[in-house]
Amino acid sequence: MAAKRSETKKYDQNKKQSDKDTNKIQEPMEMASPLTEPEGRGAFRKLFMKLGEKVGTIKTSELNPDYLNQVKDADTYKEMLCKLAESIMHVLQQNPKLVPEAESKMEFECPLNQDPTELLSVSLEAMRENFSAHIPALEACIRACIKLAELRRSYCKRGRRAIHFIRTFINVDYVLLNNQRQELIKRRQEMDFAKHEYANNPTEQKKESCNKAIAKFKEQSDEVFEALGTIQSKKEKHRIELIKILDEMRKYHNSAAEECFLVCKSKW
């Protein structure tokens, strides 16, 4: 009964954490309050800008709704892809202690001589004296265990290679996209402050600064939109990689079955 309550409590905690993660995904970083200040500003101007944003004296430009939808979709897709990648790793490597988080190098191969079938081969080797009348069959079992470990290790390596684009999206593409988005937030802040300064003091110098800030924002916006536009083609690559993983599973299990069949043919 106590164990059941413990499992229920753990489930509730996991569900709450999952809900928190979902809420976190629903609000893109662009909707949060800006945290950066423009480069080259004096301490007083930085403070003025930060206070201005909070009290509303500096108007924050609204981002394109299409842009917000696209970045939200990108955030959601990345989280789903992380869960998928971790599920794949758990299939390839069934020892959960060896499975890392998706936001990593995703290396999950079992260390040498620590695969369960390798450990089994060592135990079988120690049984030689007890099975002295069945040495050929025992040796067949030992060879099969060693071979199964080799197959599993190769399976993990090939499986990891098969999800190359999934790994790259999570740990490279998405990171670069977020950096570009953060730069866009910074450029928007620069632009809004330049607009505010020009509106309050419309000199030629302020106008030039304002136009430059707008141009930089547009340039960065185009860069982010371009990156977002590549996600659909990357999704197709991820879909193909799922097929590759299933094929690797087929190859591994067929080879493992052949090794086990050889043992079954041995006479005890």
PDB file of N, CA and C in Angstrom, residues 1-78:
ATOM      1  N   MET A   1       0.835  -1.206   0.000  1.00  0.00           N
ATOM      2  CA  MET A   1       0.000   0.000   0.000  1.00  0.00           C
ATOM      3  C   MET A   1       0.870   1.256   0.000  1.00  0.00           C
ATOM      4  N   ALA A   2       1.920   1.215   0.851  1.00  0.00           N
ATOM      5  CA  ALA A   2       2.836   2.359   0.938  1.00  0.00           C
ATOM      6  C   ALA A   2       3.559   2.563  -0.382  1.00  0.00           C
ATOM      7  N   ALA A   3       3.929   1.427  -1.007  1.00  0.00           N
ATOM      8  CA  ALA A   3       4.627   1.502  -2.298  1.00  0.00           C
ATOM      9  C   ALA A   3       3.723   2.123  -3.354  1.00  0.00           C
ATOM     10  N   LYS A   4       2.432   1.768  -3.298  1.00  0.00           N
ATOM     11  CA  LYS A   4       1.478   2.308  -4.261  1.00  0.00           C
ATOM     12  C   LYS A   4       1.315   3.812  -4.083  1.00  0.00           C
ATOM     13  N   ARG A   5       1.246   4.255  -2.800  1.00  0.00           N
ATOM     14  CA  ARG A   5       1.133   5.693  -2.528  1.00  0.00           C
ATOM     15  C   ARG A   5       2.369   6.431  -3.028  1.00  0.00           C
ATOM     16  N   SER A   6       3.525   5.786  -2.854  1.00  0.00           N
ATOM     17  CA  SER A   6       4.780   6.394  -3.312  1.00  0.00           C
ATOM     18  C   SER A   6       4.784   6.560  -4.823  1.00  0.00           C
ATOM     19  N   GLU A   7       4.289   5.521  -5.531  1.00  0.00           N
ATOM     20  CA  GLU A   7       4.225   5.589  -6.998  1.00  0.00           C
ATOM     21  C   GLU A   7       3.258   6.679  -7.450  1.00  0.00           C
ATOM     22  N   THR A   8       2.114   6.777  -6.734  1.00  0.00           N
ATOM     23  CA  THR A   8       1.120   7.802  -7.072  1.00  0.00           C
ATOM     24  C   THR A   8       1.692   9.197  -6.877  1.00  0.00           C
ATOM     25  N   LYS A   9       2.416   9.372  -5.758  1.00  0.00           N
ATOM     26  CA  LYS A   9       3.034  10.667  -5.468  1.00  0.00           C
ATOM     27  C   LYS A   9       4.057  11.025  -6.538  1.00  0.00           C
ATOM     28  N   LYS A  10       4.849  10.024  -6.937  1.00  0.00           N
ATOM     29  CA  LYS A  10       5.861  10.248  -7.969  1.00  0.00           C
ATOM     30  C   LYS A  10       5.207  10.620  -9.293  1.00  0.00           C
ATOM     31  N   TYR A  11       4.085   9.941  -9.610  1.00  0.00           N
ATOM     32  CA  TYR A  11       3.362  10.241 -10.850  1.00  0.00           C
ATOM     33  C   TYR A  11       2.843  11.673 -10.836  1.00  0.00           C
ATOM     34  N   ASP A  12       2.267  12.075  -9.681  1.00  0.00           N
ATOM     35  CA  ASP A  12       1.739  13.437  -9.560  1.00  0.00           C
ATOM     36  C   ASP A  12       2.845  14.478  -9.725  1.00  0.00           C
ATOM     37  N   GLN A  13       4.012  14.188  -9.131  1.00  0.00           N
ATOM     38  CA  GLN A  13       5.139  15.115  -9.249  1.00  0.00           C
ATOM     39  C   GLN A  13       5.597  15.230 -10.691  1.00  0.00           C
ATOM     40  N   ASN A  14       5.672  14.087 -11.376  1.00  0.00           N
ATOM     41  CA  ASN A  14       6.080  14.093 -12.785  1.00  0.00           C
ATOM     42  C   ASN A  14       5.070  14.836 -13.643  1.00  0.00           C
ATOM     43  N   LYS A  15       3.780  14.657 -13.316  1.00  0.00           N
ATOM     44  CA  LYS A  15       2.723  15.331 -14.081  1.00  0.00           C
ATOM     45  C   LYS A  15       2.801  16.842 -13.888  1.00  0.00           C
ATOM     46  N   LYS A  16       3.041  17.260 -12.628  1.00  0.00           N
ATOM     47  CA  LYS A  16       3.164  18.692 -12.358  1.00  0.00           C
ATOM     48  C   LYS A  16       4.345  19.283 -13.107  1.00  0.00           C
ATOM     49  N   GLN A  17       5.460  18.532 -13.115  1.00  0.00           N
ATOM     50  CA  GLN A  17       6.644  19.007 -13.829  1.00  0.00           C
ATOM     51  C   GLN A  17       6.368  19.092 -15.320  1.00  0.00           C
ATOM     52  N   SER A  18       5.632  18.090 -15.832  1.00  0.00           N
ATOM     53  CA  SER A  18       5.280  18.088 -17.252  1.00  0.00           C
ATOM     54  C   SER A  18       4.399  19.280 -17.596  1.00  0.00           C
ATOM     55  N   ASP A  19       3.450  19.603 -16.688  1.00  0.00           N
ATOM     56  CA  ASP A  19       2.574  20.757 -16.903  1.00  0.00           C
ATOM     57  C   ASP A  19       3.377  22.049 -16.910  1.00  0.00           C
ATOM     58  N   LYS A  20       4.367  22.123 -16.000  1.00  0.00           N
ATOM     59  CA  LYS A  20       5.226  23.309 -15.960  1.00  0.00           C
ATOM     60  C   LYS A  20       5.995  23.453 -17.258  1.00  0.00           C
ATOM     61  N   ASP A  21       6.515  22.328 -17.749  1.00  0.00           N
ATOM     62  CA  ASP A  21       7.274  22.347 -18.999  1.00  0.00           C
ATOM     63  C   ASP A  21       6.387  22.779 -20.155  1.00  0.00           C
ATOM     64  N   THR A  22       5.125  22.302 -20.139  1.00  0.00           N
ATOM     65  CA  THR A  22       4.197  22.662 -21.206  1.00  0.00           C
ATOM     66  C   THR A  22       3.921  24.155 -21.191  1.00  0.00           C
ATOM     67  N   ASN A  23       3.690  24.704 -19.994  1.00  0.00           N
ATOM     68  CA  ASN A  23       3.445  26.141 -19.877  1.00  0.00           C
ATOM     69  C   ASN A  23       4.653  26.941 -20.324  1.00  0.00           C
ATOM     70  N   LYS A  24       5.817  26.390 -20.019  1.00  0.00           N
ATOM     71  CA  LYS A  24       7.053  27.065 -20.404  1.00  0.00           C
ATOM     72  C   LYS A  24       7.169  27.134 -21.919  1.00  0.00           C
ATOM     73  N   ILE A  25       6.770  26.063 -22.594  1.00  0.00           N
ATOM     74  CA  ILE A  25       6.846  26.005 -24.049  1.00  0.00           C
ATOM     75  C   ILE A  25       5.855  26.981 -24.672  1.00  0.00           C
ATOM     76  N   GLN A  26       4.687  27.147 -24.034  1.00  0.00           N
ATOM     77  CA  GLN A  26       3.626  27.943 -24.617  1.00  0.00           C
ATOM     78  C   GLN A  26       4.002  29.416 -24.734  1.00  0.00           C
ATOM     79  N   GLU A  27       4.935  29.885 -23.945  1.00  0.00           N
ATOM     80  CA  GLU A  27       5.322  31.293 -24.011  1.00  0.00           C
ATOM     81  C   GLU A  27       6.733  31.430 -24.560  1.00  0.00           C
ATOM     82  N   PRO A  28       6.870  31.870 -25.802  1.00  0.00           N
ATOM     83  CA  PRO A  28       8.204  32.030 -26.392  1.00  0.00           C
ATOM     84  C   PRO A  28       9.016  33.077 -25.642  1.00  0.00           C
ATOM     85  N   MET A  29      10.316  33.009 -25.789  1.00  0.00           N
ATOM     86  CA  MET A  29      11.199  33.967 -25.114  1.00  0.00           C
ATOM     87  C   MET A  29      10.900  35.402 -25.534  1.00  0.00           C
ATOM     88  N   GLU A  30      10.346  35.567 -26.734  1.00  0.00           N
ATOM     89  CA  GLU A  30      10.042  36.908 -27.235  1.00  0.00           C
ATOM     90  C   GLU A  30       8.961  37.612 -26.420  1.00  0.00           C
ATOM     91  N   MET A  31       8.153  36.820 -25.685  1.00  0.00           N
ATOM     92  CA  MET A  31       7.071  37.406 -24.899  1.00  0.00           C
ATOM     93  C   MET A  31       7.532  37.835 -23.513  1.00  0.00           C
ATOM     94  N   ALA A  32       8.738  37.408 -23.138  1.00  0.00           N
ATOM     95  CA  ALA A  32       9.268  37.781 -21.825  1.00  0.00           C
ATOM     96  C   ALA A  32       9.803  39.205 -21.867  1.00  0.00           C
ATOM     97  N   SER A  33       9.995  39.780 -20.688  1.00  0.00           N
ATOM     98  CA  SER A  33      10.536  41.138 -20.612  1.00  0.00           C
ATOM     99  C   SER A  33      11.982  41.139 -21.075  1.00  0.00           C
ATOM    100  N   PRO A  34      12.399  42.105 -21.892  1.00  0.00           N
ATOM    101  CA  PRO A  34      13.786  42.178 -22.347  1.00  0.00           C
ATOM    102  C   PRO A  34      14.744  42.294 -21.173  1.00  0.00           C
ATOM    103  N   LEU A  35      15.864  41.578 -21.284  1.00  0.00           N
ATOM    104  CA  LEU A  35      16.840  41.579 -20.201  1.00  0.00           C
ATOM    105  C   LEU A  35      18.141  42.270 -20.584  1.00  0.00           C
ATOM    106  N   THR A  36      18.311  42.532 -21.881  1.00  0.00           N
ATOM    107  CA  THR A  36      19.573  43.108 -22.328  1.00  0.00           C
ATOM    108  C   THR A  36      19.445  44.597 -22.550  1.00  0.00           C
ATOM    109  N   GLU A  37      20.555  45.295 -22.462  1.00  0.00           N
ATOM    110  CA  GLU A  37      20.594  46.719 -22.759  1.00  0.00           C
ATOM    111  C   GLU A  37      21.443  46.951 -23.988  1.00  0.00           C
ATOM    112  N   PRO A  38      21.168  48.008 -24.738  1.00  0.00           N
ATOM    113  CA  PRO A  38      21.956  48.296 -25.927  1.00  0.00           C
ATOM    114  C   PRO A  38      23.420  48.510 -25.594  1.00  0.00           C
ATOM    115  N   GLU A  39      24.271  48.071 -26.509  1.00  0.00           N
ATOM    116  CA  GLU A  39      25.706  48.252 -26.316  1.00  0.00           C
ATOM    117  C   GLU A  39      26.073  49.721 -26.490  1.00  0.00           C
ATOM    118  N   GLY A  40      27.081  50.146 -25.765  1.00  0.00           N
ATOM    119  CA  GLY A  40      27.590  51.499 -25.936  1.00  0.00           C
ATOM    120  C   GLY A  40      26.789  52.560 -25.209  1.00  0.00           C
ATOM    121  N   ARG A  41      25.788  52.159 -24.442  1.00  0.00           N
ATOM    122  CA  ARG A  41      24.996  53.140 -23.705  1.00  0.00           C
ATOM    123  C   ARG A  41      25.679  53.459 -22.376  1.00  0.00           C
ATOM    124  N   GLY A  42      25.499  54.673 -21.917  1.00  0.00           N
ATOM    125  CA  GLY A  42      26.001  55.024 -20.602  1.00  0.00           C
ATOM    126  C   GLY A  42      25.148  54.383 -19.528  1.00  0.00           C
ATOM    127  N   ALA A  43      25.670  54.348 -18.320  1.00  0.00           N
ATOM    128  CA  ALA A  43      24.960  53.700 -17.217  1.00  0.00           C
ATOM    129  C   ALA A  43      23.610  54.366 -16.969  1.00  0.00           C
ATOM    130  N   PHE A  44      23.574  55.691 -17.087  1.00  0.00           N
ATOM    131  CA  PHE A  44      22.316  56.402 -16.842  1.00  0.00           C
ATOM    132  C   PHE A  44      21.273  56.040 -17.898  1.00  0.00           C
ATOM    133  N   ARG A  45      21.714  55.980 -19.168  1.00  0.00           N
ATOM    134  CA  ARG A  45      20.765  55.667 -20.242  1.00  0.00           C
ATOM    135  C   ARG A  45      20.263  54.226 -20.134  1.00  0.00           C
ATOM    136  N   LYS A  46      21.145  53.323 -19.729  1.00  0.00           N
ATOM    137  CA  LYS A  46      20.720  51.934 -19.546  1.00  0.00           C
ATOM    138  C   LYS A  46      19.641  51.853 -18.475  1.00  0.00           C
ATOM    139  N   LEU A  47      19.880  52.571 -17.378  1.00  0.00           N
ATOM    140  CA  LEU A  47      18.912  52.570 -16.289  1.00  0.00           C
ATOM    141  C   LEU A  47      17.605  53.211 -16.740  1.00  0.00           C
ATOM    142  N   PHE A  48      17.718  54.303 -17.482  1.00  0.00           N
ATOM    143  CA  PHE A  48      16.529  54.995 -17.980  1.00  0.00           C
ATOM    144  C   PHE A  48      15.710  54.089 -18.895  1.00  0.00           C
ATOM    145  N   MET A  49      16.429  53.343 -19.742  1.00  0.00           N
ATOM    146  CA  MET A  49      15.750  52.464 -20.687  1.00  0.00           C
ATOM    147  C   MET A  49      15.024  51.338 -19.969  1.00  0.00           C
ATOM    148  N   LYS A  50      15.697  50.762 -18.975  1.00  0.00           N
ATOM    149  CA  LYS A  50      15.104  49.659 -18.232  1.00  0.00           C
ATOM    150  C   LYS A  50      13.864  50.126 -17.473  1.00  0.00           C
ATOM    151  N   LEU A  51      13.976  51.290 -16.835  1.00  0.00           N
ATOM    152  CA  LEU A  51      12.833  51.841 -16.112  1.00  0.00           C
ATOM    153  C   LEU A  51      11.720  52.228 -17.075  1.00  0.00           C
ATOM    154  N   GLY A  52      12.120  52.764 -18.233  1.00  0.00           N
ATOM    155  CA  GLY A  52      11.140  53.171 -19.230  1.00  0.00           C
ATOM    156  C   GLY A  52      10.307  52.012 -19.729  1.00  0.00           C
ATOM    157  N   GLU A  53      10.947  50.848 -19.888  1.00  0.00           N
ATOM    158  CA  GLU A  53      10.215  49.666 -20.339  1.00  0.00           C
ATOM    159  C   GLU A  53       9.204  49.228 -19.292  1.00  0.00           C
ATOM    160  N   LYS A  54       9.608  49.331 -18.011  1.00  0.00           N
ATOM    161  CA  LYS A  54       8.740  48.853 -16.937  1.00  0.00           C
ATOM    162  C   LYS A  54       7.536  49.763 -16.729  1.00  0.00           C
ATOM    163  N   VAL A  55       7.744  51.067 -16.814  1.00  0.00           N
ATOM    164  CA  VAL A  55       6.636  51.992 -16.555  1.00  0.00           C
ATOM    165  C   VAL A  55       5.887  52.360 -17.832  1.00  0.00           C
ATOM    166  N   GLY A  56       6.388  51.901 -18.970  1.00  0.00           N
ATOM    167  CA  GLY A  56       5.662  52.103 -20.216  1.00  0.00           C
ATOM    168  C   GLY A  56       5.983  53.369 -20.965  1.00  0.00           C
ATOM    169  N   THR A  57       7.042  54.095 -20.576  1.00  0.00           N
ATOM    170  CA  THR A  57       7.381  55.317 -21.307  1.00  0.00           C
ATOM    171  C   THR A  57       8.018  54.995 -22.656  1.00  0.00           C
ATOM    172  N   ILE A  58       8.652  53.829 -22.770  1.00  0.00           N
ATOM    173  CA  ILE A  58       9.200  53.387 -24.050  1.00  0.00           C
ATOM    174  C   ILE A  58       8.283  52.309 -24.607  1.00  0.00           C
ATOM    175  N   LYS A  59       7.713  52.570 -25.749  1.00  0.00           N
ATOM    176  CA  LYS A  59       6.772  51.629 -26.349  1.00  0.00           C
ATOM    177  C   LYS A  59       7.525  50.452 -26.968  1.00  0.00           C
ATOM    178  N   THR A  60       7.108  49.254 -26.599  1.00  0.00           N
ATOM    179  CA  THR A  60       7.723  48.050 -27.151  1.00  0.00           C
ATOM    180  C   THR A  60       7.015  47.655 -28.439  1.00  0.00           C
ATOM    181  N   SER A  61       7.773  47.521 -29.507  1.00  0.00           N
ATOM    182  CA  SER A  61       7.188  47.151 -30.803  1.00  0.00           C
ATOM    183  C   SER A  61       6.622  45.739 -30.739  1.00  0.00           C
ATOM    184  N   GLU A  62       5.438  45.576 -31.298  1.00  0.00           N
ATOM    185  CA  GLU A  62       4.828  44.248 -31.330  1.00  0.00           C
ATOM    186  C   GLU A  62       5.426  43.436 -32.470  1.00  0.00           C
ATOM    187  N   LEU A  63       5.672  42.177 -32.182  1.00  0.00           N
ATOM    188  CA  LEU A  63       6.225  41.295 -33.204  1.00  0.00           C
ATOM    189  C   LEU A  63       5.110  40.718 -34.067  1.00  0.00           C
ATOM    190  N   ASN A  64       5.485  40.358 -35.274  1.00  0.00           N
ATOM    191  CA  ASN A  64       4.547  39.781 -36.226  1.00  0.00           C
ATOM    192  C   ASN A  64       3.910  38.520 -35.627  1.00  0.00           C
ATOM    193  N   PRO A  65       2.564  38.422 -35.608  1.00  0.00           N
ATOM    194  CA  PRO A  65       1.900  37.227 -35.058  1.00  0.00           C
ATOM    195  C   PRO A  65       2.360  35.937 -35.738  1.00  0.00           C
ATOM    196  N   ASP A  66       2.625  36.024 -37.036  1.00  0.00           N
ATOM    197  CA  ASP A  66       3.107  34.847 -37.766  1.00  0.00           C
ATOM    198  C   ASP A  66       4.469  34.413 -37.228  1.00  0.00           C
ATOM    199  N   TYR A  67       5.297  35.395 -36.919  1.00  0.00           N
ATOM    200  CA  TYR A  67       6.616  35.101 -36.348  1.00  0.00           C
ATOM    201  C   TYR A  67       6.464  34.405 -34.996  1.00  0.00           C
ATOM    202  N   LEU A  68       5.604  34.944 -34.149  1.00  0.00           N
ATOM    203  CA  LEU A  68       5.402  34.357 -32.819  1.00  0.00           C
ATOM    204  C   LEU A  68       4.870  32.931 -32.912  1.00  0.00           C
ATOM    205  N   ASN A  69       3.968  32.700 -33.864  1.00  0.00           N
ATOM    206  CA  ASN A  69       3.441  31.343 -34.056  1.00  0.00           C
ATOM    207  C   ASN A  69       4.541  30.388 -34.503  1.00  0.00           C
ATOM    208  N   GLN A  70       5.405  30.874 -35.382  1.00  0.00           N
ATOM    209  CA  GLN A  70       6.478  30.022 -35.895  1.00  0.00           C
ATOM    210  C   GLN A  70       7.498  29.672 -34.812  1.00  0.00           C
ATOM    211  N   VAL A  71       7.869  30.650 -33.985  1.00  0.00           N
ATOM    212  CA  VAL A  71       8.854  30.352 -32.938  1.00  0.00           C
ATOM    213  C   VAL A  71       8.233  29.463 -31.854  1.00  0.00           C
ATOM    214  N   LYS A  72       6.945  29.656 -31.611  1.00  0.00           N
ATOM    215  CA  LYS A  72       6.257  28.794 -30.646  1.00  0.00           C
ATOM    216  C   LYS A  72       6.229  27.353 -31.158  1.00  0.00           C
ATOM    217  N   ASP A  73       5.938  27.196 -32.445  1.00  0.00           N
ATOM    218  CA  ASP A  73       5.942  25.860 -33.053  1.00  0.00           C
ATOM    219  C   ASP A  73       7.336  25.238 -32.987  1.00  0.00           C
ATOM    220  N   ALA A  74       8.352  26.063 -33.207  1.00  0.00           N
ATOM    221  CA  ALA A  74       9.733  25.571 -33.157  1.00  0.00           C
ATOM    222  C   ALA A  74      10.079  25.093 -31.752  1.00  0.00           C
ATOM    223  N   ASP A  75       9.667  25.859 -30.743  1.00  0.00           N
ATOM    224  CA  ASP A  75       9.930  25.474 -29.354  1.00  0.00           C
ATOM    225  C   ASP A  75       9.231  24.156 -29.010  1.00  0.00           C
ATOM    226  N   THR A  76       7.974  24.062 -29.424  1.00  0.00           N
ATOM    227  CA  THR A  76       7.194  22.852 -29.139  1.00  0.00           C
ATOM    228  C   THR A  76       7.792  21.643 -29.847  1.00  0.00           C
ATOM    229  N   TYR A  77       8.167  21.834 -31.100  1.00  0.00           N
ATOM    230  CA  TYR A  77       8.738  20.730 -31.879  1.00  0.00           C
ATOM    231  C   TYR A  77      10.046  20.249 -31.262  1.00  0.00           C
ATOM    232  N   LYS A  78      10.864  21.185 -30.817  1.00  0.00           N
ATOM    233  CA  LYS A  78      12.148  20.809 -30.209  1.00  0.00           C
ATOM    234  C   LYS A  78      11.927  19.962 -28.956  1.00  0.00           C
TER     235      LYS A  78
END
